[in-house]
XYZ file of C-alpha atoms in Angstrom:
650
model
C -41.010 -200.170 -74.067
C -41.235 -196.326 -73.299
C -40.733 -194.219 -70.299
C -44.037 -192.638 -68.716
C -43.890 -189.707 -66.644
C -45.872 -188.231 -64.067
C -45.630 -185.270 -61.912
C -45.407 -185.936 -58.116
C -44.681 -184.618 -54.837
C -40.889 -185.081 -53.562
C -40.610 -185.012 -49.743
C -37.048 -184.719 -49.812
C -37.095 -181.307 -51.521
C -40.805 -180.355 -50.767
C -41.233 -179.660 -54.392
C -43.453 -181.367 -57.483
C -41.206 -183.629 -59.407
C -41.276 -186.105 -62.299
C -41.975 -190.000 -61.594
C -40.898 -192.329 -63.928
C -42.255 -195.591 -65.193
C -40.981 -198.077 -67.858
C -44.333 -199.356 -69.541
C -44.733 -201.620 -72.733
C -47.714 -201.384 -75.123
C -49.162 -204.459 -77.384
C -52.149 -205.138 -79.740
C -53.971 -208.168 -78.994
C -55.386 -210.302 -81.808
C -58.377 -208.284 -82.401
C -56.002 -204.869 -82.786
C -56.805 -203.618 -79.313
C -54.329 -201.542 -77.570
C -52.945 -202.776 -73.952
C -50.160 -201.229 -71.810
C -48.526 -202.643 -69.217
C -46.034 -201.412 -66.165
C -42.791 -203.290 -66.261
C -40.985 -200.930 -63.589
C -41.647 -198.235 -61.442
C -38.186 -196.252 -61.519
C -39.431 -193.540 -59.051
C -38.232 -190.106 -58.539
C -34.882 -189.925 -60.452
C -33.419 -186.211 -59.886
C -30.102 -187.136 -61.100
C -31.423 -187.514 -64.526
C -33.233 -185.364 -67.152
C -36.284 -186.598 -68.987
C -34.407 -186.845 -72.490
C -31.788 -189.023 -70.437
C -34.598 -191.337 -69.247
C -35.862 -191.435 -72.996
C -32.691 -192.731 -74.425
C -32.214 -195.362 -71.432
C -35.738 -196.247 -72.286
C -34.993 -196.872 -76.115
C -31.867 -199.183 -75.097
C -34.093 -201.099 -73.050
C -36.401 -201.558 -75.730
C -33.683 -202.767 -78.287
C -32.761 -205.522 -75.698
C -36.187 -206.428 -74.935
C -36.684 -207.052 -78.367
C -33.867 -209.524 -78.688
C -34.406 -211.104 -75.149
C -34.856 -214.295 -76.605
C -31.630 -214.443 -78.444
C -28.257 -214.208 -77.364
C -26.583 -210.957 -78.010
C -24.342 -208.485 -76.564
C -26.095 -205.860 -74.267
C -23.351 -203.314 -75.234
C -25.028 -203.122 -79.054
C -27.812 -201.530 -77.279
C -25.807 -199.184 -75.023
C -24.288 -197.005 -78.240
C -24.722 -193.423 -77.554
C -25.285 -193.732 -73.710
C -23.039 -192.164 -71.281
C -21.141 -193.981 -68.601
C -24.227 -192.663 -66.022
C -26.971 -193.708 -68.526
C -25.177 -197.218 -69.220
C -25.347 -197.961 -65.503
C -28.904 -197.033 -65.038
C -29.681 -198.892 -68.035
C -28.355 -202.120 -66.324
C -29.660 -201.342 -62.987
C -33.181 -201.030 -64.515
C -32.990 -204.325 -66.365
C -31.818 -206.090 -63.470
C -34.654 -204.607 -61.448
C -36.969 -205.727 -64.205
C -35.967 -209.068 -63.923
C -36.080 -209.215 -60.613
C -38.957 -207.946 -59.805
C -40.995 -210.127 -62.626
C -41.609 -206.969 -65.002
C -40.237 -209.152 -67.984
C -42.420 -212.285 -67.000
C -45.177 -210.098 -66.374
C -45.320 -208.817 -69.933
C -44.737 -212.612 -71.228
C -47.659 -213.848 -69.128
C -50.007 -210.712 -69.960
C -49.500 -211.462 -73.595
C -49.853 -215.040 -73.517
C -53.062 -214.274 -71.477
C -54.153 -211.948 -74.231
C -53.720 -214.635 -76.775
C -55.361 -217.163 -74.774
C -58.487 -214.994 -74.532
C -59.088 -214.971 -77.989
C -58.155 -218.728 -78.406
C -61.494 -219.773 -77.572
C -63.305 -217.205 -79.533
C -65.222 -218.311 -82.641
C -65.788 -216.181 -85.591
C -69.803 -216.642 -85.876
C -69.288 -216.257 -89.599
C -67.260 -219.499 -89.602
C -69.562 -221.503 -86.955
C -70.983 -224.635 -87.582
C -73.380 -226.482 -85.137
C -73.554 -230.187 -85.042
C -74.201 -233.408 -83.079
C -77.056 -231.708 -80.889
C -78.490 -234.167 -78.105
C -80.963 -234.125 -75.613
C -79.551 -233.626 -72.065
C -82.262 -231.814 -69.924
C -84.168 -234.903 -68.560
C -80.811 -237.314 -68.890
C -78.941 -234.634 -66.593
C -82.070 -234.794 -64.238
C -81.864 -238.520 -64.243
C -78.086 -238.840 -63.633
C -78.189 -236.273 -60.616
C -80.925 -238.665 -59.245
C -79.178 -241.756 -59.817
C -76.235 -239.999 -57.817
C -78.464 -239.558 -55.133
C -79.645 -243.348 -54.992
C -75.821 -244.100 -54.945
C -76.057 -246.685 -57.675
C -72.651 -246.023 -59.096
C -70.970 -246.573 -55.954
C -72.911 -249.889 -55.147
C -72.042 -251.223 -58.282
C -68.683 -250.614 -57.926
C -68.600 -252.166 -54.539
C -69.945 -255.347 -56.382
C -66.679 -255.542 -58.477
C -68.216 -253.846 -61.848
C -65.913 -252.129 -64.155
C -66.106 -248.371 -64.968
C -67.101 -249.356 -68.530
C -69.885 -251.739 -67.123
C -70.919 -248.910 -64.541
C -71.089 -246.585 -67.419
C -72.841 -248.656 -69.947
C -75.754 -249.767 -67.260
C -76.299 -246.469 -65.899
C -76.438 -244.994 -69.053
C -78.769 -247.470 -70.386
C -81.148 -246.921 -67.317
C -81.347 -243.258 -68.446
C -82.498 -244.113 -71.609
C -84.891 -246.385 -70.348
C -86.239 -244.095 -67.887
C -86.391 -240.858 -70.175
C -87.608 -242.677 -73.422
C -89.066 -245.884 -72.160
C -87.719 -247.994 -74.917
C -86.432 -251.613 -75.514
C -82.692 -252.758 -74.773
C -82.422 -252.683 -78.666
C -83.910 -249.338 -79.191
C -81.693 -247.726 -76.471
C -78.799 -248.689 -78.351
C -80.047 -246.216 -81.348
C -81.100 -243.586 -78.595
C -77.553 -243.546 -77.305
C -75.897 -243.404 -80.696
C -78.120 -240.762 -82.081
C -80.354 -238.551 -79.899
C -79.353 -238.885 -76.166
C -76.311 -237.416 -74.139
C -76.641 -240.102 -71.490
C -73.345 -241.919 -72.396
C -71.665 -238.849 -72.640
C -72.497 -237.836 -69.134
C -70.525 -240.763 -68.030
C -67.755 -241.046 -70.393
C -67.358 -237.378 -70.729
C -66.305 -238.231 -74.286
C -68.795 -237.386 -77.057
C -69.588 -240.199 -79.402
C -69.061 -243.024 -77.062
C -71.879 -245.679 -77.290
C -72.379 -249.033 -75.673
C -72.906 -252.185 -77.837
C -76.303 -253.705 -78.567
C -74.983 -257.110 -76.972
C -73.607 -254.904 -74.111
C -77.043 -253.462 -73.392
C -78.700 -257.038 -73.146
C -75.990 -258.274 -71.012
C -76.061 -255.511 -68.482
C -79.554 -256.012 -67.740
C -78.866 -259.518 -67.053
C -76.241 -258.506 -64.777
C -78.419 -255.975 -62.741
C -81.106 -259.050 -62.395
C -78.631 -261.102 -60.827
C -78.259 -258.092 -58.080
C -81.822 -258.051 -57.634
C -82.209 -258.900 -54.046
C -79.151 -256.509 -53.007
C -80.417 -253.610 -55.309
C -83.831 -253.606 -53.648
C -82.259 -253.570 -50.170
C -79.780 -250.792 -51.010
C -82.443 -248.685 -52.845
C -84.723 -249.406 -49.682
C -82.139 -248.071 -47.549
C -81.410 -245.250 -49.544
C -84.667 -243.724 -50.230
C -85.576 -244.339 -46.421
C -82.865 -242.518 -45.453
C -83.481 -239.930 -48.001
C -87.007 -238.871 -47.284
C -87.167 -240.042 -43.655
C -89.571 -243.061 -44.341
C -90.892 -244.975 -41.555
C -92.558 -248.038 -43.408
C -95.530 -248.175 -40.875
C -97.528 -248.566 -43.744
C -97.080 -251.152 -46.879
C -99.090 -251.922 -49.951
C -99.638 -255.095 -51.492
C -101.135 -255.684 -55.146
C -100.541 -257.481 -58.221
C -100.786 -256.636 -61.910
C -99.675 -258.564 -65.220
C -98.151 -258.067 -68.372
C -98.767 -259.447 -71.686
C -96.327 -260.852 -74.390
C -96.602 -260.212 -78.127
C -95.994 -263.667 -80.084
C -96.570 -267.218 -79.140
C -94.160 -267.395 -76.396
C -93.646 -271.283 -76.747
C -91.301 -273.506 -74.135
C -91.556 -271.087 -71.457
C -92.133 -272.069 -67.647
C -93.238 -268.593 -66.537
C -95.787 -267.164 -69.273
C -98.910 -268.571 -68.982
C -102.706 -267.703 -69.898
C -104.686 -266.028 -67.105
C -106.748 -263.143 -66.014
C -105.515 -260.147 -67.803
C -106.284 -257.065 -65.885
C -106.014 -255.229 -69.460
C -108.417 -257.651 -71.080
C -105.562 -259.196 -73.126
C -106.449 -262.803 -71.920
C -105.491 -263.732 -75.811
C -102.078 -263.194 -74.950
C -99.615 -265.362 -72.409
C -98.971 -263.133 -69.234
C -96.332 -262.412 -66.831
C -97.722 -261.395 -63.166
C -95.784 -258.804 -61.233
C -96.204 -258.725 -57.391
C -95.448 -255.572 -55.928
C -95.371 -254.317 -52.493
C -94.680 -250.539 -51.722
C -94.633 -247.944 -48.977
C -97.174 -244.876 -48.729
C -94.368 -242.996 -50.757
C -94.530 -245.218 -53.671
C -91.354 -246.868 -53.394
C -91.040 -250.476 -53.676
C -90.417 -252.784 -50.869
C -90.624 -255.914 -52.693
C -90.862 -257.235 -56.014
C -91.269 -260.677 -57.659
C -92.055 -261.939 -61.031
C -94.547 -264.931 -61.006
C -96.308 -267.149 -63.527
C -98.966 -265.620 -65.421
C -101.726 -268.119 -64.202
C -100.592 -267.257 -60.581
C -103.758 -266.452 -58.512
C -104.085 -263.458 -56.138
C -104.019 -265.388 -52.894
C -100.740 -267.384 -53.915
C -98.602 -264.520 -54.098
C -98.877 -263.111 -50.492
C -97.070 -265.736 -48.591
C -93.536 -265.191 -50.163
C -93.759 -261.433 -49.685
C -94.626 -261.318 -46.047
C -91.667 -264.120 -45.343
C -89.278 -261.687 -47.602
C -90.513 -258.391 -45.571
C -90.050 -260.194 -42.293
C -86.708 -261.453 -43.361
C -85.517 -258.115 -44.576
C -86.839 -256.011 -41.753
C -87.213 -258.360 -38.531
C -87.855 -255.593 -36.208
C -90.316 -253.457 -37.943
C -93.096 -256.347 -38.087
C -95.048 -255.269 -34.855
C -96.213 -251.600 -35.954
C -96.502 -252.524 -39.750
C -100.049 -252.335 -41.505
C -100.197 -254.262 -44.729
C -103.206 -253.044 -46.956
C -104.317 -255.166 -49.737
C -107.456 -255.730 -51.946
C -110.044 -258.393 -51.407
C -108.414 -260.748 -54.054
C -105.525 -261.342 -51.681
C -107.221 -261.535 -48.479
C -108.155 -265.138 -47.954
C -108.407 -266.143 -44.493
C -105.543 -268.126 -44.821
C -103.318 -265.217 -45.609
C -104.927 -262.783 -42.857
C -103.708 -265.563 -40.373
C -100.284 -265.681 -41.890
C -99.696 -262.054 -41.619
C -101.066 -261.998 -38.008
C -98.690 -265.017 -37.223
C -95.787 -262.912 -38.724
C -96.632 -260.042 -36.280
C -98.004 -257.776 -38.991
C -101.177 -256.084 -39.047
C -103.908 -255.467 -41.829
C -106.451 -253.869 -43.711
C -108.059 -255.116 -46.457
C -111.947 -255.358 -48.332
C -113.890 -258.071 -46.897
C -114.146 -261.096 -49.433
C -117.711 -261.393 -48.803
C -120.776 -259.175 -48.383
C -121.229 -258.792 -44.517
C -125.162 -259.870 -43.582
C -125.560 -260.689 -39.827
C -123.648 -257.460 -38.368
C -125.284 -254.351 -35.882
C -124.037 -250.761 -35.778
C -121.603 -249.826 -33.133
C -122.842 -249.051 -29.804
C -122.506 -245.306 -30.146
C -124.280 -245.806 -33.636
C -122.358 -242.659 -35.202
C -121.226 -242.277 -38.757
C -118.923 -240.427 -40.619
C -119.040 -238.475 -43.822
C -115.814 -238.119 -46.097
C -115.200 -237.055 -49.389
C -114.000 -239.015 -52.281
C -111.536 -238.048 -54.974
C -114.363 -237.130 -57.077
C -115.660 -235.140 -54.265
C -118.589 -237.329 -53.620
C -120.055 -238.161 -50.105
C -118.880 -241.410 -48.523
C -120.506 -242.728 -45.230
C -118.320 -244.900 -42.871
C -119.943 -246.832 -40.216
C -118.393 -248.938 -37.555
C -120.177 -252.166 -37.355
C -119.964 -255.512 -35.288
C -120.295 -258.848 -36.095
C -121.036 -261.987 -34.055
C -117.506 -263.546 -33.505
C -116.442 -259.652 -32.953
C -112.497 -260.653 -33.885
C -111.932 -257.911 -36.383
C -112.691 -254.364 -36.644
C -115.093 -253.786 -39.618
C -116.156 -250.855 -41.375
C -119.127 -250.156 -43.543
C -118.424 -247.934 -46.593
C -121.515 -246.623 -48.299
C -121.026 -244.651 -51.624
C -124.162 -243.188 -53.264
C -122.017 -242.499 -56.385
C -120.701 -246.326 -56.591
C -124.262 -247.562 -56.101
C -125.194 -245.378 -59.376
C -122.156 -247.093 -61.061
C -122.896 -250.391 -60.135
C -126.809 -250.356 -60.766
C -125.870 -249.019 -64.280
C -123.215 -251.861 -64.829
C -125.754 -254.461 -63.241
C -128.476 -253.576 -65.963
C -125.767 -253.495 -68.963
C -124.528 -256.865 -67.554
C -128.075 -258.306 -67.481
C -128.977 -257.261 -70.869
C -125.665 -258.776 -72.171
C -126.492 -262.072 -70.141
C -129.876 -262.302 -71.577
C -128.704 -261.413 -75.047
C -126.437 -264.181 -75.046
C -129.426 -266.783 -73.872
C -131.513 -265.268 -76.648
C -128.665 -265.991 -79.079
C -128.448 -269.607 -77.966
C -132.383 -270.187 -78.410
C -132.258 -268.397 -82.085
C -129.482 -271.032 -82.813
C -131.723 -273.691 -81.673
C -134.252 -272.737 -83.742
C -132.448 -271.648 -87.011
C -131.369 -274.196 -89.643
C -127.693 -275.168 -89.210
C -127.819 -273.642 -85.675
C -126.481 -275.484 -82.465
C -129.266 -277.589 -81.543
C -127.483 -280.724 -79.781
C -128.335 -280.936 -76.057
C -124.963 -281.361 -74.569
C -123.351 -278.690 -77.271
C -126.325 -276.027 -76.012
C -125.505 -276.609 -72.170
C -121.966 -276.069 -73.108
C -122.634 -272.855 -74.771
C -124.806 -271.777 -71.692
C -122.250 -272.764 -69.462
C -119.830 -270.498 -71.180
C -122.261 -267.550 -71.015
C -122.700 -268.184 -67.340
C -118.774 -268.053 -67.158
C -118.715 -264.918 -68.966
C -121.006 -263.173 -66.825
C -120.530 -264.743 -63.330
C -121.659 -261.949 -61.089
C -125.206 -261.539 -62.835
C -125.798 -265.126 -63.858
C -125.905 -266.223 -60.262
C -129.342 -264.515 -59.943
C -130.918 -266.647 -62.737
C -132.831 -269.754 -62.750
C -131.969 -271.422 -66.293
C -134.199 -274.575 -67.822
C -133.296 -276.705 -70.246
C -136.274 -277.869 -72.266
C -135.537 -281.053 -74.454
C -137.291 -281.594 -77.924
C -139.695 -284.518 -77.123
C -139.565 -285.783 -80.766
C -135.725 -285.662 -80.993
C -134.580 -286.537 -77.356
C -130.683 -285.289 -78.132
C -131.504 -282.213 -79.487
C -132.935 -279.009 -77.251
C -136.049 -277.479 -77.733
C -135.648 -274.183 -76.101
C -133.830 -272.565 -72.980
C -135.790 -270.672 -70.704
C -134.851 -267.992 -67.706
C -135.976 -266.324 -65.081
C -134.704 -264.253 -62.205
C -134.839 -266.149 -58.808
C -134.671 -262.920 -56.505
C -134.870 -259.424 -58.175
C -134.638 -257.810 -54.673
C -131.434 -259.616 -54.174
C -129.927 -258.658 -57.509
C -130.376 -255.094 -57.260
C -129.411 -254.772 -53.511
C -126.122 -254.017 -51.827
C -125.013 -251.477 -54.513
C -122.452 -248.904 -53.498
C -121.731 -250.903 -49.860
C -118.520 -252.732 -48.924
C -116.834 -253.434 -45.883
C -113.053 -252.768 -44.913
C -111.766 -255.306 -42.109
C -108.820 -255.187 -40.072
C -107.102 -256.668 -37.004
C -106.412 -252.914 -35.531
C -109.202 -251.510 -33.374
C -107.337 -248.138 -32.340
C -107.826 -246.397 -35.634
C -110.610 -244.354 -36.257
C -112.977 -244.480 -38.966
C -111.419 -241.642 -40.990
C -107.889 -242.878 -40.678
C -109.019 -246.427 -41.600
C -110.320 -244.773 -44.817
C -107.519 -242.950 -45.561
C -105.041 -245.712 -45.109
C -107.086 -248.110 -47.420
C -107.442 -245.572 -49.992
C -103.665 -245.182 -50.514
C -104.340 -248.413 -52.543
C -104.588 -246.050 -55.209
C -100.758 -245.317 -55.011
C -100.208 -248.997 -56.048
C -102.346 -248.284 -58.987
C -100.287 -245.247 -59.883
C -97.228 -247.323 -59.776
C -98.690 -249.832 -62.144
C -99.866 -246.984 -64.351
C -96.363 -245.585 -64.430
C -95.271 -249.102 -65.124
C -97.207 -249.668 -67.981
C -97.896 -246.268 -69.296
C -94.991 -244.144 -68.592
C -92.315 -246.802 -68.698
C -94.045 -248.716 -71.530
C -93.136 -252.182 -69.961
C -95.487 -253.830 -71.776
C -96.045 -255.751 -74.115
C -93.014 -258.003 -73.540
C -91.022 -259.487 -76.840
C -88.374 -261.542 -75.149
C -88.443 -265.103 -75.776
C -86.164 -266.360 -72.922
C -87.683 -266.486 -69.197
C -84.549 -264.935 -67.836
C -84.345 -262.028 -70.243
C -88.087 -261.364 -69.684
C -87.535 -261.005 -66.044
C -84.459 -258.895 -66.696
C -86.668 -256.553 -68.738
C -89.260 -256.365 -66.104
C -86.749 -255.467 -63.102
C -84.750 -252.946 -65.550
C -88.049 -251.105 -65.813
C -88.362 -251.211 -61.852
C -84.914 -249.689 -61.621
C -86.277 -246.941 -64.063
C -89.326 -246.534 -61.667
C -87.145 -245.861 -58.654
C -85.813 -243.233 -60.648
C -88.608 -241.578 -61.488
C -90.348 -241.960 -58.043
C -87.241 -240.426 -56.261
C -87.803 -237.615 -58.583
C -91.619 -237.204 -58.188
C -91.566 -237.876 -54.763
C -89.419 -234.874 -53.792
C -91.277 -232.628 -56.510
C -94.402 -233.622 -54.536
C -93.048 -232.607 -51.274
C -92.342 -228.968 -53.019
C -96.140 -228.672 -54.075
C -95.194 -229.530 -57.502
C -97.472 -233.033 -58.975
C -97.159 -233.941 -62.530
C -96.624 -236.835 -64.414
C -93.211 -238.266 -65.667
C -93.890 -237.819 -69.291
C -94.739 -234.071 -68.459
C -91.602 -233.674 -66.583
C -89.836 -235.319 -69.464
C -91.331 -232.510 -71.814
C -90.132 -229.569 -69.615
C -86.471 -230.703 -69.545
C -86.332 -231.861 -73.116
C -85.653 -228.149 -74.047
C -82.283 -228.468 -72.765
C -79.465 -229.517 -75.404
C -75.842 -230.082 -75.624
C -74.313 -229.026 -79.093
C -71.024 -228.925 -80.533
C -69.856 -225.711 -82.215
C -67.198 -225.941 -84.793
C -65.468 -222.659 -86.273
C -62.212 -220.645 -86.668
C -60.661 -218.383 -83.785
C -59.171 -215.119 -84.243
C -55.597 -216.833 -84.552
C -56.691 -219.109 -87.419
C -57.050 -222.132 -85.407
C -60.036 -224.553 -85.961
C -61.886 -224.866 -82.569
C -64.644 -227.009 -81.376
C -66.886 -226.390 -78.314
C -69.140 -228.753 -76.675
C -71.535 -226.628 -74.939
C -75.178 -227.432 -73.201
C -77.538 -224.931 -73.233
C -79.307 -222.948 -70.727
C -82.362 -224.523 -69.325
C -85.836 -222.994 -69.763
C -87.655 -221.202 -67.184
C -89.879 -224.388 -66.489
C -86.784 -226.817 -66.572
C -85.043 -224.456 -64.053
C -88.109 -224.650 -61.748
C -87.660 -228.330 -61.643
C -83.801 -228.202 -61.102
C -84.605 -225.789 -58.227
C -87.213 -227.574 -56.436
C -84.995 -230.618 -56.623
C -81.844 -228.826 -55.480
C -79.992 -229.993 -58.509
C -77.396 -228.188 -61.045
C -78.533 -226.475 -63.881
C -76.325 -227.832 -66.273
C -73.962 -231.183 -66.598
C -70.824 -228.952 -67.383
C -69.462 -226.011 -65.361
C -66.778 -225.513 -68.262
C -66.704 -225.767 -72.209
C -65.319 -228.858 -74.029
C -62.629 -226.882 -76.166
C -60.800 -229.328 -78.957
C -58.275 -227.208 -80.867
C -56.561 -228.118 -84.270
C -52.875 -226.955 -84.149
C -50.430 -227.443 -87.109
C -48.266 -230.078 -86.112
C -44.717 -229.078 -84.761
C -42.001 -231.471 -83.909
C -41.173 -229.376 -80.496
C -44.793 -229.608 -79.604
C -45.213 -233.420 -80.674
C -42.314 -233.919 -78.292
C -43.911 -232.259 -75.185
C -47.443 -232.636 -75.724
C -49.540 -235.505 -74.918
C -51.624 -235.928 -78.435
C -55.097 -237.336 -78.312
C -55.255 -237.538 -82.002
C -53.283 -236.925 -85.006
C -54.531 -236.724 -88.718
C -53.871 -234.640 -91.570
C -50.646 -233.092 -89.839
C -52.986 -231.729 -86.961
C -53.001 -232.644 -83.551
C -55.821 -232.130 -80.995
C -55.461 -230.465 -77.435
C -58.538 -230.853 -75.524
C -59.192 -228.928 -72.484
C -62.018 -227.198 -70.225
C -62.470 -223.860 -70.000
């Protein structure tokens, strides 16, 4: 402690006079000198500079021993009564004005400043985890209000954290429930985002059970997510798209009520299947989903969907247009749609023959996705019940013609092989077996076989055997006609040709959904043995799709259109890492820090209006030698090797 003097103007005398301050200097941990004013004494004309220095020395001695009981008189030796009085006065002023406390606080502040500094020479980096894509999903899940939904349904905090961290891993890495455990344990920071504690990982059995629990809430969850996304993106749901896809199993899948052999859309008819019926809006959000038996025919899936939609939204039926493919659009289903108050738009299941052009005989030219010209013409039918639109696509005609030739060649090759088998020694010659083999070829190529006349010639010498199989094309012009032409059908007559075409082309949105489920989210093949577990697996994948589509939908509105796998790649550069080392005080410090996002990741965060980092502060874990006083007054989180851990955020 020392006296600092400055020369200032004294208004009482009109002269320049000394102005005194009591200051204290200290060194921080790194040796830097800092000075702090403890008291502004002011003008003291009754004292000389020598007297002020003597008083400052006495105050210094008292300051040094302020924490121990002592008699102040020890520090006043050599002072005159006037100087002693001033020393008492100034000490009282420092106490009253907070000068003493100010120094203590600044000194402790200086220490705390360096408490969290790590010497790079001692630094060790561990437990690096991916956090970018996880943080993106976490904030999106918050937008979807899933945490609050589960809490309202009576879920515990641990169950909520397990479910949502597993959902993040399922969304980002597209892995099974079993693999999710290892990703949460070793690779991903998803669990830490919810628990706030490094190292927490749900058990494998918990992950399996949590998907089952989520599936039990399927109806409520779909209602909740529909409501949230409608409000989030201001969706009117006047247009819905309906389609089916299927997922195949690995393994025999015995004793299953739902896994059946059927017509696989991925040419995996050798595997048992599950059928997923989906109804989505034009933004790609699911309005309805149902998991059906693998051999469910397309038309049978629609009635339940219509009933469910009508129940969920009883006031939205009048102006809702259901868009579907020809496979679903049977006459019975179209009548059901109209009966429920909905409108429909579909591809006509049959080739139109008896029709005429509209009165104005006009056509509209549009471009398809490949920038190929397509001609639209309104046509009239005899019954004139529905609106029909003739679609003529030259590029589609070339494709169909080419495929027609391929199917024709393959079908005739099958017939040729049958004849070769008849003439070959040891080949199939029995009449009934040859007919059966020919029937299988017809079933394999039905679209082309219907144009052929097939004749079976018996062997007169051996009536039970076939001599040969003959074939000819019944009508070559019929086979080659109609390529590139199909018809759209609707019960709405107020739509223009172009709008009708644009609405139907939105069916590609549901194809995009199916592609994301199968490729980006890797929902097939299915390995589960129990039906309820298979259903839960698919539904969990649908929840992941909700997260993905929420992100992609918002990015599309911001002019960014990219696949989910590309988004994950961009976000994967952001990591969460632990840095362990010594601070200048000699204490062991552990810092849990999140790296800054890359430029590409920042762009995604900014377009989605999301925070760049999951932690505003760094997690500090400080190991300090155990002390009885600290042990008494501090709440310990871990005690080992005579050390205790203080955890805090800076």
